[in-house]
Structures are given as C-alpha cells and as structure tokens.
C-alpha cells in the first residue's frame, strides 16, 4: 500500500473516531439537561416516555431503510447476474468464432497440401490398363490400392474357377464367402511408400474373368499426415483408345478418414465408414491374384509399375 492510500485510510479512521466522540458528548449533554430540568427522576422518566411514538416511528423508518437497502442489493445482484450472462454469452461467441477461424485455417492448409490423383486408361503392351496419375504439386504417401474384379456365380462358378486357375494345394487354403450367394471376385493389392508428382501407376486389367466393371479402393496420406480414402467404379467401354471409364466415385471428392486395413480378419462393417462397408464382404468373397497359376507375383509393395508421366 502506498503512502497516499495509507493516509486516506488513516483519515477515515480519525473521522469515525470524531463521530463517536461527538455522539458520546451529545449523549452526555442530553443526560445532564434531563437531570438539570427535572431534578426528580420520576418526572424525567415521564417526560422521556412522551417520545415513545417518535422512537417507534424512527425504528420503523430504520427497518424500512434496511428492507429497501436489501431490495436495492437484490436488484443490483440481479443486474450483475445478467451482466455475467451477457459476458459469458459474448465469450462463448468469441470462442466459437475463434474455433471456426482455426478450423477454416486448418482446412485451407489441408486443401493446399492435398495430393489430387487422376485416372485414365490405355491399351499398353496389348493389355487394357488403368493408369493413376499424380499431377498435383504435392506427393502422396502410404498409398494403399485394392483392386476388385467381380464375377457372378451364374457366369462362372467360383469352384470351377478355383479348379481352373488355382493349384490344389492353394485351394485348400481358400475359403470364399459369396456375396448374396451369387457374387465372387479376384482382388489385388499394391502398396507404395510415396507417390511423387508427375508419376503414374499402370495397373493391367488382365484376369481370366469378365472385366465389364471393376472397383478400386485407394487410401493415401498428405504431407500433414491426413489420411484420405476413395472408392471408384470403372466400366469397360470397349474403346481401343480408352478402354475404361470412371463411373462412380464414393465420395465424389477424397475424404479424410481413419486408415483401414482390409487384411484384418476381425474387421467388421460396424467398424468401417460408409465408403468401405461393402469392401469387407467383397474382400472375403475374393481370390487374391497371387494364388492364380502362372502368375508372376512379387509381393504387394510396388505391385504395379510406377513411371514418369
């Protein structure tokens, strides 16, 4: 406490002492006047009783003043509560605005670092091939590509397919669970640690089943660590220049999602986002291409050729 504040506190204490002294002096003078005017104490008591109504009036006024003071305090507390509510609402709005601002900045940063993949098709070395391009300025990381080619039991029974294209030893390892007792397929997987810009991945669609349509499910990360996933259906349009046409994107734009491992045997539909729910059953109904006879299989890492655009 500085000197000026201390002096003010002392002044307040001195003023209160003076007031107490003045009241005591007045009280003493009034007692002396009563004794001087009425030497008989019984008469002075009768005289004092005449002021009873006035005492009651002032006591009532004092009580009314106390009640009014409490009422004013209540109003003031109510105003303070409202002020606190307004302050709280304003702080909430400010926090929401800041949160939205941070979200927009984060989204802007994410989109500015998004690797955007494009798809095309071409006949290469006599084989219809799907081509994935990275023509954006940003590389993609941890690319995980699943290819599914489906076939109906009516067109080609899966047991006959296994006898035709899978060795007896490998057939014993496979357990195919048909979708709706009708659909089965062939699946392939390719993994790439990075997919730089101006690169392409060539996937030959060359399997002993009809290839009227097929699906790829692709996951990749940006350089911020966000994981994206997308499913694309392709149709065979029997065109020499462009054999496949991208038909259905789910979703239409790459979506940030949790990483999914389709090789996890305990994976269920309940644990998957909508985009991948059908893939669990599709994976169970598929024969991995590595089981096909006369198949040059060299693992899933860099399964298909990557080259410059």
Short mmCIF file of N, CA and C in Angstrom, two decimals, residues 5-162:
data_model
loop_
_atom_site.label_atom_id
_atom_site.label_comp_id
_atom_site.label_asym_id
_atom_site.label_seq_id
_atom_site.Cartn_x
_atom_site.Cartn_y
_atom_site.Cartn_z
N UNK A 5 -2.50 6.15 -0.12
CA UNK A 5 -3.61 5.27 0.26
C UNK A 5 -3.63 5.04 1.76
N UNK A 6 -2.45 4.91 2.34
CA UNK A 6 -2.38 4.73 3.79
C UNK A 6 -2.91 5.95 4.53
N UNK A 7 -2.59 7.14 4.01
CA UNK A 7 -3.07 8.39 4.62
C UNK A 7 -4.59 8.47 4.54
N UNK A 8 -5.15 8.04 3.42
CA UNK A 8 -6.61 8.06 3.26
C UNK A 8 -7.27 7.12 4.26
N UNK A 9 -6.67 5.94 4.47
CA UNK A 9 -7.24 5.01 5.43
C UNK A 9 -7.18 5.61 6.84
N UNK A 10 -6.08 6.27 7.17
CA UNK A 10 -5.98 6.89 8.49
C UNK A 10 -7.00 8.00 8.66
N UNK A 11 -7.24 8.79 7.59
CA UNK A 11 -8.24 9.87 7.65
C UNK A 11 -9.62 9.30 7.92
N UNK A 12 -9.92 8.16 7.30
CA UNK A 12 -11.23 7.54 7.53
C UNK A 12 -11.37 7.10 8.98
N UNK A 13 -10.30 6.54 9.56
CA UNK A 13 -10.36 6.09 10.96
C UNK A 13 -10.53 7.28 11.90
N UNK A 14 -9.81 8.39 11.66
CA UNK A 14 -9.92 9.60 12.50
C UNK A 14 -11.33 10.18 12.43
N UNK A 15 -11.93 10.22 11.25
CA UNK A 15 -13.29 10.74 11.10
C UNK A 15 -14.28 9.90 11.88
N UNK A 16 -14.11 8.61 11.87
CA UNK A 16 -15.01 7.73 12.63
C UNK A 16 -14.83 7.95 14.12
N UNK A 17 -13.63 8.17 14.57
CA UNK A 17 -13.38 8.43 16.00
C UNK A 17 -14.03 9.74 16.41
N UNK A 18 -13.90 10.76 15.57
CA UNK A 18 -14.53 12.06 15.87
C UNK A 18 -16.03 11.92 15.99
N UNK A 19 -16.63 11.13 15.07
CA UNK A 19 -18.08 10.94 15.10
C UNK A 19 -18.49 10.26 16.38
N UNK A 20 -17.75 9.26 16.82
CA UNK A 20 -18.07 8.55 18.05
C UNK A 20 -17.95 9.50 19.26
N UNK A 21 -16.95 10.36 19.25
CA UNK A 21 -16.78 11.31 20.35
C UNK A 21 -17.93 12.31 20.39
N UNK A 22 -18.34 12.79 19.20
CA UNK A 22 -19.46 13.75 19.14
C UNK A 22 -20.75 13.13 19.67
N UNK A 23 -21.00 11.88 19.25
CA UNK A 23 -22.22 11.22 19.73
C UNK A 23 -22.18 11.04 21.24
N UNK A 24 -21.03 10.68 21.77
CA UNK A 24 -20.89 10.49 23.23
C UNK A 24 -21.11 11.82 23.96
N UNK A 25 -20.56 12.90 23.42
CA UNK A 25 -20.74 14.22 24.06
C UNK A 25 -22.21 14.62 24.05
N UNK A 26 -22.89 14.42 22.88
CA UNK A 26 -24.32 14.78 22.79
C UNK A 26 -25.13 13.96 23.78
N UNK A 27 -24.76 12.66 23.85
CA UNK A 27 -25.50 11.80 24.79
C UNK A 27 -25.30 12.28 26.23
N UNK A 28 -24.08 12.68 26.57
CA UNK A 28 -23.80 13.15 27.92
C UNK A 28 -24.54 14.47 28.21
N UNK A 29 -24.56 15.39 27.24
CA UNK A 29 -25.26 16.66 27.42
C UNK A 29 -26.75 16.44 27.61
N UNK A 30 -27.32 15.50 26.81
CA UNK A 30 -28.76 15.24 26.95
C UNK A 30 -29.08 14.68 28.33
N UNK A 31 -28.17 13.81 28.82
CA UNK A 31 -28.40 13.27 30.18
C UNK A 31 -28.33 14.40 31.23
N UNK A 32 -27.37 15.31 31.09
CA UNK A 32 -27.23 16.43 32.04
C UNK A 32 -28.41 17.35 31.96
N UNK A 33 -28.94 17.64 30.74
CA UNK A 33 -30.11 18.51 30.59
C UNK A 33 -31.33 17.90 31.27
N UNK A 34 -31.49 16.59 31.06
CA UNK A 34 -32.63 15.94 31.71
C UNK A 34 -32.53 16.05 33.23
N UNK A 35 -31.35 15.87 33.79
CA UNK A 35 -31.18 15.97 35.25
C UNK A 35 -31.37 17.40 35.72
N UNK A 36 -30.92 18.40 34.92
CA UNK A 36 -30.99 19.79 35.31
C UNK A 36 -32.43 20.31 35.24
N UNK A 37 -33.18 19.88 34.22
CA UNK A 37 -34.57 20.35 34.07
C UNK A 37 -35.51 19.63 35.01
N UNK A 38 -35.22 18.35 35.25
CA UNK A 38 -36.11 17.55 36.10
C UNK A 38 -35.25 16.91 37.18
N UNK A 39 -35.21 17.63 38.30
CA UNK A 39 -34.41 17.09 39.39
C UNK A 39 -34.99 15.81 39.94
N UNK A 40 -36.31 15.64 39.74
CA UNK A 40 -36.99 14.41 40.15
C UNK A 40 -36.93 13.42 38.99
N UNK A 41 -36.28 12.28 39.24
CA UNK A 41 -36.07 11.31 38.15
C UNK A 41 -37.39 10.71 37.65
N UNK A 42 -38.39 10.68 38.52
CA UNK A 42 -39.68 10.12 38.07
C UNK A 42 -40.33 11.04 37.05
N UNK A 43 -40.18 12.35 37.24
CA UNK A 43 -40.73 13.28 36.26
C UNK A 43 -39.97 13.22 34.94
N UNK A 44 -38.63 13.08 35.03
CA UNK A 44 -37.84 12.99 33.79
C UNK A 44 -38.17 11.72 33.00
N UNK A 45 -38.50 10.62 33.76
CA UNK A 45 -38.86 9.38 33.07
C UNK A 45 -40.18 9.54 32.34
N UNK A 46 -41.16 10.27 33.02
CA UNK A 46 -42.45 10.50 32.36
C UNK A 46 -42.26 11.34 31.11
N UNK A 47 -41.37 12.33 31.20
CA UNK A 47 -41.09 13.18 30.05
C UNK A 47 -40.47 12.36 28.89
N UNK A 48 -39.60 11.43 29.25
CA UNK A 48 -38.95 10.60 28.20
C UNK A 48 -39.94 9.68 27.52
N UNK A 49 -40.96 9.22 28.30
CA UNK A 49 -41.94 8.31 27.68
C UNK A 49 -42.75 8.99 26.60
N UNK A 50 -42.86 10.33 26.66
CA UNK A 50 -43.63 11.05 25.64
C UNK A 50 -42.99 10.92 24.25
N UNK A 51 -41.74 10.52 24.20
CA UNK A 51 -41.06 10.35 22.92
C UNK A 51 -41.13 8.91 22.39
N UNK A 52 -41.95 8.05 23.03
CA UNK A 52 -42.06 6.63 22.61
C UNK A 52 -42.57 6.49 21.19
N UNK A 53 -43.62 7.29 20.83
CA UNK A 53 -44.19 7.20 19.47
C UNK A 53 -43.15 7.61 18.44
N UNK A 54 -42.37 8.67 18.80
CA UNK A 54 -41.33 9.11 17.85
C UNK A 54 -40.26 8.04 17.69
N UNK A 55 -39.92 7.38 18.84
CA UNK A 55 -38.93 6.30 18.77
C UNK A 55 -39.42 5.17 17.86
N UNK A 56 -40.73 4.84 17.99
CA UNK A 56 -41.30 3.79 17.14
C UNK A 56 -41.26 4.19 15.67
N UNK A 57 -41.55 5.48 15.41
CA UNK A 57 -41.52 5.97 14.04
C UNK A 57 -40.14 5.80 13.43
N UNK A 58 -39.14 6.29 14.21
CA UNK A 58 -37.78 6.20 13.67
C UNK A 58 -37.29 4.76 13.58
N UNK A 59 -37.73 3.91 14.50
CA UNK A 59 -37.37 2.48 14.41
C UNK A 59 -37.99 1.86 13.16
N UNK A 60 -39.27 2.22 12.89
CA UNK A 60 -39.92 1.72 11.67
C UNK A 60 -39.24 2.22 10.42
N UNK A 61 -38.89 3.55 10.47
CA UNK A 61 -38.18 4.09 9.30
C UNK A 61 -36.83 3.40 9.09
N UNK A 62 -36.13 3.11 10.20
CA UNK A 62 -34.85 2.41 10.09
C UNK A 62 -35.03 1.02 9.49
N UNK A 63 -36.10 0.30 9.96
CA UNK A 63 -36.38 -1.02 9.42
C UNK A 63 -36.73 -0.94 7.94
N UNK A 64 -37.55 0.07 7.58
CA UNK A 64 -37.90 0.26 6.17
C UNK A 64 -36.65 0.55 5.34
N UNK A 65 -35.73 1.36 5.92
CA UNK A 65 -34.49 1.66 5.21
C UNK A 65 -33.66 0.40 4.98
N UNK A 66 -33.63 -0.48 6.02
CA UNK A 66 -32.88 -1.73 5.87
C UNK A 66 -33.50 -2.61 4.79
N UNK A 67 -34.85 -2.72 4.82
CA UNK A 67 -35.55 -3.54 3.80
C UNK A 67 -35.30 -2.98 2.41
N UNK A 68 -35.38 -1.66 2.28
CA UNK A 68 -35.15 -1.04 0.98
C UNK A 68 -33.72 -1.27 0.50
N UNK A 69 -32.79 -1.19 1.46
CA UNK A 69 -31.39 -1.44 1.11
C UNK A 69 -31.19 -2.87 0.59
N UNK A 70 -31.84 -3.83 1.28
CA UNK A 70 -31.77 -5.23 0.83
C UNK A 70 -32.37 -5.38 -0.57
N UNK A 71 -33.50 -4.67 -0.79
CA UNK A 71 -34.15 -4.72 -2.12
C UNK A 71 -33.23 -4.18 -3.21
N UNK A 72 -32.58 -3.04 -2.88
CA UNK A 72 -31.64 -2.47 -3.86
C UNK A 72 -30.47 -3.42 -4.13
N UNK A 73 -30.01 -4.08 -3.06
CA UNK A 73 -28.92 -5.05 -3.23
C UNK A 73 -29.36 -6.22 -4.11
N UNK A 74 -30.61 -6.65 -3.93
CA UNK A 74 -31.14 -7.74 -4.75
C UNK A 74 -31.18 -7.34 -6.22
N UNK A 75 -31.67 -6.12 -6.48
CA UNK A 75 -31.72 -5.63 -7.86
C UNK A 75 -30.30 -5.55 -8.45
N UNK A 76 -29.38 -5.05 -7.63
CA UNK A 76 -28.01 -4.92 -8.11
C UNK A 76 -27.40 -6.29 -8.40
N UNK A 77 -27.68 -7.28 -7.54
CA UNK A 77 -27.18 -8.64 -7.78
C UNK A 77 -27.78 -9.23 -9.05
N UNK A 78 -29.10 -8.93 -9.27
CA UNK A 78 -29.75 -9.40 -10.50
C UNK A 78 -29.10 -8.81 -11.74
N UNK A 79 -28.80 -7.50 -11.65
CA UNK A 79 -28.13 -6.85 -12.78
C UNK A 79 -26.73 -7.43 -13.00
N UNK A 80 -26.05 -7.74 -11.91
CA UNK A 80 -24.72 -8.34 -12.02
C UNK A 80 -24.80 -9.72 -12.67
N UNK A 81 -25.83 -10.51 -12.29
CA UNK A 81 -26.01 -11.84 -12.89
C UNK A 81 -26.26 -11.72 -14.39
N UNK A 82 -27.13 -10.77 -14.77
CA UNK A 82 -27.39 -10.57 -16.19
C UNK A 82 -26.13 -10.15 -16.93
N UNK A 83 -25.37 -9.27 -16.28
CA UNK A 83 -24.12 -8.82 -16.90
C UNK A 83 -23.15 -10.00 -17.09
N UNK A 84 -23.12 -10.88 -16.07
CA UNK A 84 -22.28 -12.08 -16.18
C UNK A 84 -22.76 -13.00 -17.30
N UNK A 85 -24.09 -13.12 -17.45
CA UNK A 85 -24.65 -13.94 -18.52
C UNK A 85 -24.28 -13.36 -19.88
N UNK A 86 -24.42 -12.04 -20.02
CA UNK A 86 -24.05 -11.39 -21.28
C UNK A 86 -22.56 -11.60 -21.57
N UNK A 87 -21.76 -11.47 -20.51
CA UNK A 87 -20.30 -11.66 -20.68
C UNK A 87 -20.00 -13.10 -21.10
N UNK A 88 -20.68 -14.05 -20.44
CA UNK A 88 -20.47 -15.46 -20.77
C UNK A 88 -20.89 -15.76 -22.21
N UNK A 89 -22.05 -15.22 -22.61
CA UNK A 89 -22.51 -15.43 -23.99
C UNK A 89 -21.53 -14.82 -24.99
N UNK A 90 -21.01 -13.64 -24.65
CA UNK A 90 -20.07 -12.99 -25.55
C UNK A 90 -18.77 -13.79 -25.65
N UNK A 91 -18.32 -14.33 -24.51
CA UNK A 91 -17.12 -15.17 -24.52
C UNK A 91 -17.34 -16.44 -25.34
N UNK A 92 -18.57 -17.00 -25.22
CA UNK A 92 -18.89 -18.20 -25.99
C UNK A 92 -18.88 -17.90 -27.48
N UNK A 93 -19.48 -16.77 -27.87
CA UNK A 93 -19.48 -16.39 -29.28
C UNK A 93 -18.05 -16.13 -29.78
N UNK A 94 -17.26 -15.50 -28.93
CA UNK A 94 -15.87 -15.25 -29.32
C UNK A 94 -15.11 -16.56 -29.49
N UNK A 95 -15.33 -17.51 -28.56
CA UNK A 95 -14.66 -18.80 -28.65
C UNK A 95 -15.10 -19.56 -29.89
N UNK A 96 -16.42 -19.52 -30.19
CA UNK A 96 -16.92 -20.19 -31.40
C UNK A 96 -16.31 -19.58 -32.66
N UNK A 97 -16.25 -18.24 -32.66
CA UNK A 97 -15.66 -17.57 -33.83
C UNK A 97 -14.20 -17.94 -33.99
N UNK A 98 -13.46 -18.01 -32.87
CA UNK A 98 -12.06 -18.40 -32.94
C UNK A 98 -11.91 -19.84 -33.40
N UNK A 99 -12.80 -20.71 -32.91
CA UNK A 99 -12.75 -22.12 -33.31
C UNK A 99 -13.02 -22.27 -34.80
N UNK A 100 -14.01 -21.53 -35.29
CA UNK A 100 -14.30 -21.59 -36.72
C UNK A 100 -13.14 -21.03 -37.53
N UNK A 101 -12.53 -19.96 -37.02
CA UNK A 101 -11.40 -19.38 -37.72
C UNK A 101 -10.24 -20.37 -37.80
N UNK A 102 -9.97 -21.05 -36.68
CA UNK A 102 -8.90 -22.05 -36.67
C UNK A 102 -9.23 -23.20 -37.61
N UNK A 103 -10.51 -23.62 -37.59
CA UNK A 103 -10.93 -24.71 -38.48
C UNK A 103 -10.74 -24.32 -39.95
N UNK A 104 -11.15 -23.09 -40.30
CA UNK A 104 -11.01 -22.65 -41.68
C UNK A 104 -9.54 -22.56 -42.08
N UNK A 105 -8.70 -22.08 -41.18
CA UNK A 105 -7.27 -22.02 -41.48
C UNK A 105 -6.69 -23.40 -41.65
N UNK A 106 -7.13 -24.34 -40.78
CA UNK A 106 -6.64 -25.72 -40.89
C UNK A 106 -7.09 -26.36 -42.19
N UNK A 107 -8.36 -26.12 -42.54
CA UNK A 107 -8.89 -26.68 -43.79
C UNK A 107 -8.17 -26.09 -45.00
N UNK A 108 -7.92 -24.78 -44.94
CA UNK A 108 -7.21 -24.13 -46.04
C UNK A 108 -5.81 -24.72 -46.18
N UNK A 109 -5.15 -24.94 -45.05
CA UNK A 109 -3.81 -25.53 -45.09
C UNK A 109 -3.87 -26.96 -45.62
N UNK A 110 -4.90 -27.71 -45.19
CA UNK A 110 -5.03 -29.10 -45.65
C UNK A 110 -5.27 -29.16 -47.15
N UNK A 111 -6.19 -28.34 -47.64
CA UNK A 111 -6.50 -28.35 -49.07
C UNK A 111 -5.32 -27.89 -49.91
N UNK A 112 -4.53 -26.98 -49.35
CA UNK A 112 -3.37 -26.50 -50.11
C UNK A 112 -2.28 -27.56 -50.20
N UNK A 113 -2.38 -28.62 -49.36
CA UNK A 113 -1.40 -29.70 -49.38
C UNK A 113 -1.99 -31.02 -49.86
N UNK A 114 -3.18 -30.98 -50.43
CA UNK A 114 -3.87 -32.20 -50.85
C UNK A 114 -3.30 -32.74 -52.15
N UNK A 115 -2.79 -33.99 -52.14
CA UNK A 115 -2.42 -34.63 -53.41
C UNK A 115 -3.70 -35.07 -54.13
N UNK A 116 -3.84 -34.66 -55.35
CA UNK A 116 -5.07 -34.98 -56.09
C UNK A 116 -4.72 -35.95 -57.21
N UNK A 117 -5.29 -37.15 -57.12
CA UNK A 117 -4.99 -38.21 -58.09
C UNK A 117 -6.02 -38.20 -59.21
N UNK A 118 -5.56 -38.52 -60.41
CA UNK A 118 -6.43 -38.59 -61.57
C UNK A 118 -6.30 -39.97 -62.21
N UNK A 119 -7.34 -40.34 -62.97
CA UNK A 119 -7.42 -41.70 -63.52
C UNK A 119 -7.66 -41.64 -65.03
N UNK A 120 -7.03 -42.56 -65.71
CA UNK A 120 -7.20 -42.68 -67.14
C UNK A 120 -6.99 -44.15 -67.51
N UNK A 121 -7.15 -44.49 -68.76
CA UNK A 121 -6.92 -45.87 -69.20
C UNK A 121 -6.34 -45.88 -70.60
N UNK A 122 -5.65 -46.98 -70.89
CA UNK A 122 -4.97 -47.07 -72.17
C UNK A 122 -4.59 -48.52 -72.42
N UNK A 123 -4.49 -48.90 -73.68
CA UNK A 123 -4.00 -50.23 -74.02
C UNK A 123 -2.48 -50.17 -74.06
N UNK A 124 -1.84 -50.93 -73.17
CA UNK A 124 -0.38 -50.94 -73.08
C UNK A 124 0.11 -52.38 -73.23
N UNK A 125 0.99 -52.61 -74.20
CA UNK A 125 1.52 -53.95 -74.50
C UNK A 125 0.39 -54.96 -74.73
N UNK A 126 -0.65 -54.48 -75.38
CA UNK A 126 -1.76 -55.35 -75.73
C UNK A 126 -2.72 -55.63 -74.59
N UNK A 127 -2.56 -54.97 -73.44
CA UNK A 127 -3.43 -55.20 -72.29
C UNK A 127 -4.16 -53.91 -71.92
N UNK A 128 -5.46 -54.05 -71.64
CA UNK A 128 -6.22 -52.91 -71.12
C UNK A 128 -5.68 -52.56 -69.75
N UNK A 129 -5.33 -51.30 -69.56
CA UNK A 129 -4.67 -50.90 -68.31
C UNK A 129 -5.31 -49.65 -67.74
N UNK A 130 -5.40 -49.65 -66.43
CA UNK A 130 -5.82 -48.46 -65.71
C UNK A 130 -4.57 -47.69 -65.30
N UNK A 131 -4.62 -46.37 -65.45
CA UNK A 131 -3.47 -45.54 -65.13
C UNK A 131 -3.88 -44.51 -64.07
N UNK A 132 -3.10 -44.47 -63.00
CA UNK A 132 -3.32 -43.49 -61.92
C UNK A 132 -2.21 -42.46 -62.00
N UNK A 133 -2.59 -41.19 -62.07
CA UNK A 133 -1.63 -40.10 -62.18
C UNK A 133 -1.62 -39.28 -60.89
N UNK A 134 -0.45 -38.76 -60.57
CA UNK A 134 -0.35 -37.70 -59.56
C UNK A 134 0.16 -36.46 -60.27
N UNK A 135 -0.76 -35.63 -60.71
CA UNK A 135 -0.39 -34.42 -61.44
C UNK A 135 -0.44 -33.18 -60.56
N UNK A 136 -0.66 -33.39 -59.26
CA UNK A 136 -0.67 -32.25 -58.35
C UNK A 136 0.76 -31.89 -57.97
N UNK A 137 0.90 -30.79 -57.23
CA UNK A 137 2.22 -30.32 -56.81
C UNK A 137 2.70 -31.03 -55.55
N UNK A 138 1.85 -31.88 -54.97
CA UNK A 138 2.18 -32.47 -53.68
C UNK A 138 2.24 -33.99 -53.78
N UNK A 139 3.22 -34.61 -53.16
CA UNK A 139 3.31 -36.07 -53.19
C UNK A 139 2.27 -36.71 -52.28
N UNK A 140 1.92 -37.94 -52.59
CA UNK A 140 1.07 -38.74 -51.72
C UNK A 140 1.95 -39.78 -51.04
N UNK A 141 1.59 -40.12 -49.81
CA UNK A 141 2.39 -41.07 -49.04
C UNK A 141 1.51 -42.24 -48.59
N UNK A 142 2.18 -43.38 -48.33
CA UNK A 142 1.50 -44.58 -47.82
C UNK A 142 0.31 -44.95 -48.70
N UNK A 143 0.52 -45.00 -49.99
CA UNK A 143 -0.55 -45.37 -50.92
C UNK A 143 -0.91 -46.84 -50.72
N UNK A 144 -2.19 -47.11 -50.56
CA UNK A 144 -2.68 -48.49 -50.41
C UNK A 144 -3.84 -48.66 -51.39
N UNK A 145 -3.62 -49.46 -52.44
CA UNK A 145 -4.60 -49.61 -53.52
C UNK A 145 -5.11 -51.05 -53.54
N UNK A 146 -6.42 -51.20 -53.47
CA UNK A 146 -7.07 -52.51 -53.62
C UNK A 146 -7.85 -52.51 -54.93
N UNK A 147 -7.70 -53.59 -55.67
CA UNK A 147 -8.42 -53.77 -56.93
C UNK A 147 -9.36 -54.96 -56.77
N UNK A 148 -10.62 -54.78 -57.13
CA UNK A 148 -11.61 -55.86 -57.06
C UNK A 148 -12.29 -56.01 -58.41
N UNK A 149 -12.20 -57.21 -58.96
CA UNK A 149 -12.94 -57.55 -60.18
C UNK A 149 -13.96 -58.60 -59.80
N UNK A 150 -15.22 -58.32 -60.00
CA UNK A 150 -16.28 -59.22 -59.55
C UNK A 150 -16.79 -60.08 -60.70
N UNK A 151 -17.32 -61.22 -60.32
CA UNK A 151 -17.89 -62.16 -61.28
C UNK A 151 -19.12 -62.80 -60.63
N UNK A 152 -20.08 -63.16 -61.45
CA UNK A 152 -21.30 -63.78 -60.93
C UNK A 152 -21.17 -65.30 -60.98
N UNK A 153 -21.78 -65.95 -60.05
CA UNK A 153 -21.77 -67.41 -59.99
C UNK A 153 -22.44 -68.00 -61.22
N UNK A 154 -23.38 -67.26 -61.77
CA UNK A 154 -24.10 -67.75 -62.96
C UNK A 154 -23.18 -67.79 -64.18
N UNK A 155 -22.33 -66.79 -64.32
CA UNK A 155 -21.42 -66.75 -65.48
C UNK A 155 -20.25 -67.71 -65.33
N UNK A 156 -19.71 -67.79 -64.11
CA UNK A 156 -18.52 -68.61 -63.90
C UNK A 156 -18.54 -69.03 -62.43
N UNK A 157 -18.81 -70.29 -62.19
CA UNK A 157 -18.88 -70.77 -60.82
C UNK A 157 -17.51 -70.68 -60.17
N UNK A 158 -17.50 -70.23 -58.95
CA UNK A 158 -16.21 -69.98 -58.29
C UNK A 158 -15.44 -71.28 -58.06
N UNK A 159 -16.15 -72.37 -57.80
CA UNK A 159 -15.45 -73.65 -57.61
C UNK A 159 -14.75 -74.09 -58.89
N UNK A 160 -15.42 -73.87 -60.02
CA UNK A 160 -14.81 -74.21 -61.29
C UNK A 160 -13.61 -73.31 -61.57
N UNK A 161 -13.74 -72.05 -61.21
CA UNK A 161 -12.63 -71.12 -61.38
C UNK A 161 -11.42 -71.56 -60.57
N UNK A 162 -11.66 -71.98 -59.33
CA UNK A 162 -10.56 -72.42 -58.48
C UNK A 162 -9.87 -73.65 -59.08
#
